[in-house]
CSV table of C-alpha atoms in Angstrom, one decimal:
chain,number,residue,atom,x,y,z
G,1,MET,CA,-127.6,-38.8,205.5
G,2,SER,CA,-124.7,-36.4,204.7
G,3,LEU,CA,-124.2,-33.2,206.5
G,4,LYS,CA,-125.4,-30.0,204.9
G,5,GLN,CA,-124.2,-26.4,205.3
G,6,GLN,CA,-126.0,-24.6,208.1
G,7,LYS,CA,-125.1,-20.9,207.7
G,8,HIS,CA,-128.6,-20.1,209.0
G,9,LEU,CA,-127.5,-21.1,212.6
G,10,PHE,CA,-125.0,-18.1,212.7
G,11,ASN,CA,-125.1,-14.4,212.3
G,12,ILE,CA,-122.0,-14.1,210.0
G,13,SER,CA,-122.2,-11.5,207.3
G,14,GLU,CA,-122.4,-12.7,203.8
G,15,ASP,CA,-119.4,-10.7,202.7
G,16,VAL,CA,-117.2,-12.4,205.3
G,17,THR,CA,-115.2,-15.5,204.5
G,18,TYR,CA,-114.3,-16.8,207.9
G,19,LEU,CA,-111.8,-19.7,207.8
G,20,ASN,CA,-110.4,-19.3,211.3
G,21,THR,CA,-112.5,-21.4,213.8
G,22,ALA,CA,-109.2,-22.9,215.0
G,23,SER,CA,-108.4,-19.5,216.5
G,24,PHE,CA,-111.8,-18.3,217.7
G,25,SER,CA,-115.2,-19.8,216.8
G,26,PRO,CA,-118.2,-17.5,216.0
G,27,ALA,CA,-121.3,-17.9,218.1
G,28,PHE,CA,-124.3,-20.1,217.2
G,29,LYS,CA,-127.4,-17.9,217.4
G,30,SER,CA,-128.5,-20.2,220.3
G,31,VAL,CA,-125.3,-19.5,222.2
G,32,GLU,CA,-125.7,-15.8,221.7
G,33,ALA,CA,-129.3,-16.0,223.0
G,34,ALA,CA,-128.2,-18.0,226.0
G,35,GLY,CA,-125.6,-15.4,226.9
G,36,ILE,CA,-128.0,-12.5,226.5
G,37,GLY,CA,-130.6,-14.4,228.6
G,38,ALA,CA,-128.0,-15.0,231.3
G,39,ILE,CA,-127.0,-11.3,231.3
G,40,ARG,CA,-130.6,-10.3,231.7
G,41,ARG,CA,-131.0,-12.7,234.6
G,42,LYS,CA,-128.1,-10.9,236.4
G,43,SER,CA,-130.6,-7.9,236.7
G,44,SER,CA,-132.8,-10.1,238.9
G,45,PRO,CA,-130.5,-11.6,241.5
G,46,GLU,CA,-133.4,-12.3,243.9
G,47,LEU,CA,-134.4,-15.1,241.5
G,48,ARG,CA,-131.2,-17.0,241.8
G,49,GLN,CA,-131.0,-20.1,243.9
G,50,ALA,CA,-128.0,-21.8,245.6
G,51,SER,CA,-128.6,-24.7,243.3
G,52,ASP,CA,-127.8,-22.5,240.3
G,53,LEU,CA,-124.1,-22.7,241.3
G,54,PHE,CA,-124.1,-26.5,240.9
G,55,GLU,CA,-126.8,-28.0,238.8
G,56,PRO,CA,-126.0,-26.2,235.5
G,57,VAL,CA,-122.4,-27.1,235.9
G,58,ILE,CA,-123.3,-30.8,236.3
G,59,LYS,CA,-125.4,-30.6,233.2
G,60,LEU,CA,-122.5,-29.1,231.3
G,61,ARG,CA,-120.1,-31.7,232.6
G,62,LYS,CA,-122.5,-34.5,231.5
G,63,LEU,CA,-122.7,-32.9,228.0
G,64,PHE,CA,-118.9,-32.9,227.7
G,65,ALA,CA,-118.6,-36.4,229.0
G,66,GLN,CA,-121.1,-37.5,226.3
G,67,LEU,CA,-119.1,-35.7,223.7
G,68,ILE,CA,-115.9,-37.6,224.5
G,69,ASP,CA,-117.7,-40.9,225.1
G,70,GLU,CA,-117.1,-41.0,228.8
G,71,ASP,CA,-119.8,-42.6,231.0
G,72,ASP,CA,-118.8,-41.0,234.3
G,73,TYR,CA,-119.3,-37.2,234.3
G,74,ASN,CA,-117.3,-37.1,237.5
G,75,ARG,CA,-114.2,-37.7,235.4
G,76,VAL,CA,-114.6,-34.3,233.7
G,77,VAL,CA,-114.5,-30.8,235.0
G,78,THR,CA,-114.8,-27.3,233.7
G,79,ILE,CA,-111.7,-25.1,233.9
G,80,PRO,CA,-110.7,-21.6,232.6
G,81,SER,CA,-107.9,-22.6,230.2
G,82,VAL,CA,-105.7,-25.4,228.8
G,83,SER,CA,-102.8,-24.1,230.8
G,84,TYR,CA,-104.8,-24.4,234.0
G,85,GLY,CA,-105.7,-28.0,233.2
G,86,MET,CA,-102.1,-28.9,232.3
G,87,ALA,CA,-100.9,-27.2,235.5
G,88,ASN,CA,-103.1,-29.6,237.5
G,89,VAL,CA,-101.5,-32.5,235.6
G,90,ALA,CA,-98.0,-31.3,236.3
G,91,ASN,CA,-98.7,-30.6,239.9
G,92,ASN,CA,-99.3,-34.4,240.4
G,93,ILE,CA,-96.3,-35.8,238.6
G,94,THR,CA,-93.0,-36.6,240.2
G,95,LEU,CA,-90.1,-37.3,237.9
G,96,LYS,CA,-86.7,-38.8,238.4
G,97,GLU,CA,-83.5,-37.3,237.1
G,98,GLY,CA,-83.0,-38.3,233.5
G,99,ASP,CA,-86.7,-39.0,232.9
G,100,GLU,CA,-88.0,-37.9,229.5
G,101,ILE,CA,-91.1,-36.0,228.4
G,102,VAL,CA,-91.9,-36.6,224.7
G,103,ILE,CA,-93.5,-33.7,222.7
G,104,VAL,CA,-93.6,-32.8,219.0
G,105,GLU,CA,-92.0,-29.9,217.1
G,106,GLU,CA,-93.7,-26.5,217.4
G,107,GLN,CA,-96.2,-27.7,219.9
G,108,PHE,CA,-98.7,-25.1,221.2
G,109,PRO,CA,-97.1,-23.1,224.0
G,110,SER,CA,-99.7,-24.1,226.7
G,111,ASN,CA,-98.6,-27.6,226.1
G,112,TYR,CA,-94.9,-26.9,226.2
G,113,TYR,CA,-94.0,-24.3,228.9
G,114,ILE,CA,-95.5,-26.5,231.6
G,115,TRP,CA,-93.4,-29.5,230.7
G,116,GLU,CA,-90.3,-27.3,230.2
G,117,ASN,CA,-90.8,-26.1,233.8
G,118,LEU,CA,-91.5,-29.6,235.1
G,119,ALA,CA,-88.3,-30.9,233.4
G,120,LYS,CA,-86.2,-28.2,235.0
G,121,GLN,CA,-87.7,-28.9,238.4
G,122,TYR,CA,-86.6,-32.6,238.3
G,123,ASN,CA,-83.6,-32.3,236.0
G,124,ALA,CA,-85.5,-34.3,233.4
G,125,LYS,CA,-85.3,-34.0,229.6
G,126,ILE,CA,-87.6,-32.8,226.9
G,127,VAL,CA,-87.5,-35.0,223.8
G,128,THR,CA,-88.9,-33.1,220.8
G,129,VAL,CA,-89.8,-35.2,217.7
G,130,ASN,CA,-89.4,-33.0,214.6
G,131,GLN,CA,-91.8,-33.2,211.6
G,132,PRO,CA,-90.1,-35.3,208.9
G,133,ASP,CA,-90.2,-34.4,205.2
G,134,LYS,CA,-93.0,-37.0,204.8
G,135,PRO,CA,-95.7,-36.3,207.3
G,136,LYS,CA,-96.9,-39.9,207.2
G,137,ASP,CA,-93.6,-40.9,208.9
G,138,TRP,CA,-94.2,-38.6,211.9
G,139,ASN,CA,-96.2,-41.1,214.0
G,140,GLY,CA,-93.5,-43.7,213.6
G,141,LEU,CA,-90.8,-41.3,214.8
G,142,ILE,CA,-92.9,-40.4,217.9
G,143,LEU,CA,-93.3,-44.1,218.7
G,144,GLU,CA,-89.6,-44.6,218.4
G,145,ALA,CA,-89.0,-41.7,220.8
G,146,ILE,CA,-91.0,-43.5,223.5
G,147,THR,CA,-88.5,-45.6,225.5
G,148,LYS,CA,-87.9,-47.0,229.0
G,149,ASN,CA,-86.9,-43.5,230.0
G,150,THR,CA,-90.2,-41.9,228.9
G,151,ALA,CA,-92.3,-40.7,231.8
G,152,LEU,CA,-94.8,-38.7,229.9
G,153,VAL,CA,-96.0,-38.1,226.3
G,154,ALA,CA,-97.8,-34.7,226.0
G,155,ILE,CA,-99.3,-34.3,222.5
G,156,GLY,CA,-102.3,-32.9,220.6
G,157,HIS,CA,-104.7,-35.2,218.8
G,158,LEU,CA,-103.5,-33.3,215.7
G,159,HIS,CA,-100.9,-30.6,215.1
G,160,TRP,CA,-102.4,-27.2,215.8
G,161,ALA,CA,-100.6,-25.5,212.9
G,162,ASN,CA,-101.0,-28.0,210.0
G,163,GLY,CA,-103.6,-30.5,211.0
G,164,ILE,CA,-101.4,-33.6,210.9
G,165,VAL,CA,-103.3,-36.3,212.9
G,166,PHE,CA,-101.4,-38.3,215.5
G,167,ASP,CA,-102.1,-42.0,216.1
G,168,LEU,CA,-103.4,-41.9,219.7
G,169,LYS,CA,-104.2,-45.6,219.9
G,170,ALA,CA,-100.6,-46.5,219.0
G,171,LEU,CA,-99.2,-44.0,221.4
G,172,ARG,CA,-101.4,-45.3,224.2
G,173,LYS,CA,-100.2,-48.8,223.5
G,174,LYS,CA,-96.6,-47.8,223.5
G,175,THR,CA,-96.9,-45.6,226.6
G,176,ASN,CA,-98.6,-48.5,228.5
G,177,GLU,CA,-95.7,-50.7,227.6
G,178,HIS,CA,-93.3,-48.3,229.3
G,179,ASP,CA,-95.6,-47.3,232.1
G,180,ALA,CA,-95.6,-43.7,230.8
G,181,LEU,CA,-98.5,-41.2,231.1
G,182,LEU,CA,-100.4,-40.0,228.0
G,183,VAL,CA,-101.7,-36.4,228.2
G,184,ILE,CA,-103.7,-35.1,225.2
G,185,ASP,CA,-104.5,-31.6,224.2
G,186,GLY,CA,-107.8,-31.9,222.4
G,187,SER,CA,-108.3,-28.2,221.7
G,188,GLN,CA,-108.2,-28.5,217.9
G,189,SER,CA,-110.0,-31.8,217.6
G,190,ILE,CA,-112.7,-32.4,220.3
G,191,GLY,CA,-116.0,-31.5,218.7
G,192,ALA,CA,-114.6,-31.8,215.2
G,193,LEU,CA,-112.9,-35.1,214.9
G,194,PRO,CA,-114.2,-38.5,216.1
G,195,PHE,CA,-112.8,-39.3,219.6
G,196,SER,CA,-113.6,-41.8,222.3
G,197,ILE,CA,-112.1,-41.9,225.8
G,198,LYS,CA,-113.0,-45.6,225.8
G,199,ASP,CA,-110.8,-46.2,222.7
G,200,ILE,CA,-107.8,-44.2,223.8
G,201,GLN,CA,-107.9,-44.2,227.6
G,202,PRO,CA,-105.6,-41.3,228.1
G,203,ASP,CA,-104.5,-40.2,231.6
G,204,ALA,CA,-105.7,-36.7,230.9
G,205,LEU,CA,-107.4,-34.8,228.1
G,206,ILE,CA,-107.4,-31.0,228.2
G,207,CYS,CA,-109.5,-29.0,225.8
G,208,ALA,CA,-110.1,-25.3,225.1
G,209,GLY,CA,-113.7,-24.4,224.9
G,210,TYR,CA,-113.7,-21.4,222.6
G,211,LYS,CA,-112.6,-23.0,219.4
G,212,TRP,CA,-114.4,-26.2,218.1
G,213,LEU,CA,-116.7,-26.2,221.1
G,214,PHE,CA,-118.0,-22.7,220.4
G,215,GLY,CA,-118.0,-21.5,224.0
G,216,PRO,CA,-116.9,-18.0,225.1
G,217,TYR,CA,-113.2,-17.2,225.5
G,218,GLY,CA,-112.1,-18.2,229.0
G,219,CYS,CA,-113.7,-21.6,229.2
G,220,ALA,CA,-112.1,-25.1,228.8
G,221,TYR,CA,-112.7,-28.7,229.9
G,222,ALA,CA,-110.6,-31.5,231.4
G,223,TYR,CA,-110.9,-35.2,231.7
G,224,TYR,CA,-108.7,-36.8,234.4
G,225,GLY,CA,-108.2,-40.6,234.5
G,226,SER,CA,-107.7,-42.7,237.6
G,227,TYR,CA,-104.0,-41.7,238.0
G,228,PHE,CA,-105.2,-38.3,239.2
G,229,ASP,CA,-108.1,-39.5,241.5
G,230,ASN,CA,-106.3,-38.6,244.7
G,231,GLY,CA,-104.2,-35.7,243.4
G,232,LYS,CA,-103.7,-32.3,244.8
G,233,PRO,CA,-105.4,-29.4,242.8
G,234,ILE,CA,-103.5,-26.2,242.2
G,235,GLU,CA,-106.3,-24.2,243.6
G,236,GLN,CA,-108.0,-24.4,247.0
G,237,ASN,CA,-111.6,-23.1,246.6
G,238,TRP,CA,-114.7,-23.8,248.6
G,239,ALA,CA,-116.6,-25.4,245.7
G,240,ASN,CA,-114.3,-28.3,245.1
G,241,ARG,CA,-114.6,-29.6,248.7
G,242,LEU,CA,-117.0,-32.4,249.7
G,243,GLY,CA,-120.5,-31.1,250.7
G,244,SER,CA,-120.0,-27.6,249.4
G,245,GLU,CA,-123.6,-27.6,248.1
G,246,ASN,CA,-124.6,-26.9,251.7
G,247,LEU,CA,-123.9,-23.2,251.8
G,248,SER,CA,-125.1,-22.8,255.3
G,249,GLY,CA,-122.3,-25.2,256.5
G,250,LEU,CA,-119.4,-23.7,254.6
G,251,THR,CA,-117.5,-22.7,257.7
G,252,GLU,CA,-117.6,-26.4,258.9
G,253,TYR,CA,-114.3,-26.7,257.0
G,254,GLN,CA,-113.9,-29.9,255.0
G,255,SER,CA,-110.6,-31.6,254.4
G,256,GLN,CA,-111.9,-33.9,251.7
G,257,TYR,CA,-112.2,-32.9,248.0
G,258,LYS,CA,-115.1,-33.9,245.8
G,259,PRO,CA,-114.5,-37.2,244.0
G,260,LYS,CA,-112.3,-37.8,240.9
G,261,ALA,CA,-112.0,-34.8,238.5
G,262,SER,CA,-114.2,-32.6,240.6
G,263,ARG,CA,-111.3,-31.7,242.9
G,264,TYR,CA,-109.7,-29.9,240.0
G,265,ALA,CA,-112.6,-27.5,239.5
G,266,MET,CA,-111.7,-23.8,239.3
G,267,GLY,CA,-113.1,-21.3,241.7
G,268,GLU,CA,-116.4,-19.7,240.5
G,269,SER,CA,-116.9,-22.7,238.1
G,270,GLY,CA,-120.6,-21.9,238.3
G,271,SER,CA,-120.1,-18.8,236.3
G,272,PHE,CA,-123.8,-18.0,235.4
G,273,ILE,CA,-123.2,-16.5,232.0
G,274,TYR,CA,-120.4,-18.7,230.7
G,275,VAL,CA,-122.1,-22.0,231.8
G,276,LYS,CA,-125.4,-21.1,230.0
G,277,MET,CA,-123.5,-20.3,226.8
G,278,GLN,CA,-121.3,-23.4,227.1
G,279,ILE,CA,-124.4,-25.7,227.6
G,280,ALA,CA,-126.0,-24.2,224.5
G,281,ALA,CA,-122.8,-24.6,222.5
G,282,LEU,CA,-122.3,-28.3,223.4
G,283,GLU,CA,-125.9,-29.1,222.7
G,284,GLU,CA,-125.3,-27.8,219.1
G,285,ILE,CA,-122.0,-29.6,218.7
G,286,LEU,CA,-123.6,-32.9,219.9
G,287,LYS,CA,-126.0,-32.7,217.0
G,288,ILE,CA,-123.2,-33.0,214.5
G,289,ASN,CA,-121.9,-36.4,213.4
G,290,LYS,CA,-118.1,-36.0,213.5
G,291,ALA,CA,-117.3,-38.4,210.7
G,292,GLU,CA,-119.9,-36.6,208.5
G,293,PHE,CA,-118.5,-33.3,209.5
G,294,GLN,CA,-115.0,-34.4,208.3
G,295,ASP,CA,-116.5,-35.4,205.0
G,296,TYR,CA,-118.4,-32.1,204.7
G,297,CYS,CA,-115.2,-30.1,205.3
G,298,HIS,CA,-113.4,-32.2,202.7
G,299,SER,CA,-116.2,-31.8,200.1
G,300,ILE,CA,-116.2,-28.0,200.3
G,301,SER,CA,-112.4,-27.6,200.3
G,302,GLY,CA,-111.0,-30.4,198.1
G,303,ASP,CA,-111.4,-28.8,194.6
G,304,ALA,CA,-109.9,-25.4,195.8
G,305,LEU,CA,-107.0,-27.1,197.4
G,306,LYS,CA,-106.2,-29.0,194.2
G,307,SER,CA,-106.3,-25.8,192.2
G,308,LEU,CA,-104.2,-24.0,194.8
G,309,SER,CA,-101.5,-26.7,194.6
G,310,GLU,CA,-101.2,-26.0,190.9
G,311,ILE,CA,-100.1,-22.5,191.6
G,312,GLY,CA,-97.7,-23.5,194.4
G,313,PHE,CA,-99.9,-23.3,197.5
G,314,THR,CA,-99.6,-27.0,198.6
G,315,SER,CA,-101.2,-28.9,201.4
G,316,ASP,CA,-100.7,-32.3,203.0
G,317,ASN,CA,-102.4,-35.4,201.8
G,318,PRO,CA,-105.9,-35.6,203.3
G,319,GLU,CA,-105.1,-39.2,204.4
G,320,VAL,CA,-102.6,-37.9,207.1
G,321,ARG,CA,-104.3,-34.7,208.2
G,322,ALA,CA,-107.7,-33.5,209.5
G,323,LYS,CA,-110.2,-32.1,207.1
G,324,HIS,CA,-111.5,-29.3,209.3
G,325,LEU,CA,-108.0,-27.8,209.9
G,326,PHE,CA,-105.0,-27.9,207.6
G,327,GLY,CA,-102.0,-25.9,206.6
G,328,ILE,CA,-101.4,-24.5,203.1
G,329,LYS,CA,-97.7,-24.0,202.4
G,330,ILE,CA,-96.9,-20.5,201.1
G,331,PRO,CA,-94.5,-20.4,198.1
G,332,ASN,CA,-91.1,-18.8,198.8
G,333,SER,CA,-91.7,-16.3,196.0
G,334,VAL,CA,-94.8,-14.8,197.8
G,335,ASP,CA,-94.4,-11.8,200.1
G,336,THR,CA,-96.3,-13.0,203.2
G,337,ASP,CA,-96.9,-9.6,204.6
G,338,LEU,CA,-98.4,-8.4,201.3
G,339,LEU,CA,-100.5,-11.6,201.2
G,340,LYS,CA,-101.9,-10.9,204.6
G,341,GLN,CA,-103.0,-7.4,203.5
G,342,THR,CA,-104.6,-8.8,200.4
G,343,LEU,CA,-106.6,-11.4,202.2
G,344,LYS,CA,-107.7,-8.8,204.8
G,345,SER,CA,-108.8,-6.4,202.0
G,346,HIS,CA,-111.0,-9.2,200.6
G,347,ASN,CA,-112.5,-10.0,204.0
G,348,ILE,CA,-110.9,-13.4,204.2
G,349,HIS,CA,-110.0,-14.4,207.7
G,350,LEU,CA,-107.5,-17.3,208.4
G,351,SER,CA,-104.3,-17.7,210.4
G,352,PHE,CA,-100.6,-17.7,209.6
G,353,ARG,CA,-98.5,-20.2,211.4
G,354,GLY,CA,-94.8,-20.4,210.4
G,355,ASP,CA,-94.6,-21.3,206.7
G,356,TYR,CA,-98.2,-22.1,206.6
G,357,MET,CA,-101.6,-20.4,206.1
G,358,ARG,CA,-103.8,-22.3,208.6
G,359,VAL,CA,-107.3,-22.8,207.2
G,360,SER,CA,-110.1,-24.1,209.4
G,361,CYS,CA,-113.7,-24.5,208.4
G,362,HIS,CA,-117.1,-25.4,209.8
G,363,ILE,CA,-120.8,-25.9,208.9
G,364,PHE,CA,-121.2,-22.2,208.2
G,365,ASN,CA,-118.6,-22.4,205.4
G,366,THR,CA,-119.4,-23.4,201.8
G,367,GLU,CA,-117.5,-24.3,198.7
G,368,THR,CA,-118.0,-20.7,197.6
G,369,HIS,CA,-115.7,-19.5,200.4
G,370,PHE,CA,-112.9,-21.8,199.2
G,371,LYS,CA,-113.4,-20.6,195.6
G,372,LYS,CA,-113.0,-17.1,196.8
G,373,LEU,CA,-109.8,-18.0,198.6
G,374,PHE,CA,-108.4,-19.6,195.5
G,375,SER,CA,-109.4,-16.6,193.3
G,376,VAL,CA,-107.7,-14.1,195.6
G,377,LEU,CA,-104.5,-16.2,196.0
G,378,ASN,CA,-104.4,-16.8,192.2
G,379,ALA,CA,-104.7,-13.1,191.5
G,380,ALA,CA,-102.0,-12.3,194.1
G,381,VAL,CA,-99.6,-14.7,192.4
G,382,ASN,CA,-100.5,-14.3,188.7
G,383,GLY,CA,-102.0,-10.9,188.6
């Protein structure tokens, strides 16, 4: 059965054309209700139990593990941001002088600054693979950049600005051949694009939670493979130590961390309001078949993108990019600042990234939204 539009699950106004989930997702009604319920619970602190700090978090971790096809929830942990998760990765990597870290052109800052800092620390080198004229050739160039000097490949599942999908299986194979780590930023793909830890087996997967996972701003998730099982977390908090569930024994200081990814948990990971909202959000996302979701996004956008290309607003071939997130190249003749004002005046919301308009859609979007986008852009160009 094919996926249908589900606008009724959201409280988005009919006059709003929201094509910007890649920046911030709206809230499912169920997520909004979970947040309100959690806030109200704050008014009755006497009802809260010590187990509330741990059991909901375990449930949340199990949901995220299910989402990424990981059997052991102890391999995943909740964190506050992608930069936090990447910092834990970098904190447990030792490089040699001349080692190389492979990234791609215009990578998201949270997946760049940490490696720039690590490279400076060890006098290593950042190798940036630029996007070629033909996007289909990009994966080949990345594979060529992985050599005996490569210590780490840090990359998204897809490019955050234009949606070009990277061949993670091929990258994993090549990094294994050179004993290099593979660290994936799944912020723009997990929850929207088919993905399996079992298929890719990355060393780490870090993912923002407020985009395609529909959680509140300030939540994220991390998967850490066996390489990091005995690592040192960047934060020393009481909750990531072994036996911390026994609140009456907290001053019997414990030198051991909880197993596997649990050692990388942030302080106050049991955040009562956020966790309730995140659980509700992942329960909604797990209902969506990701392959069907990709097909749905393509079905509502395909005709409009074809029409847009005829007036100079071009996008990459769907065979090399994601269907839920893609870039539309702005013609050189178009005043971008004026275009932004025009879209805003018509209540159309998307992002501008370099030479692209970045469009991202979900199950609350319909073909009508893309027809409106074409109509406004066509009028802006042709009057």
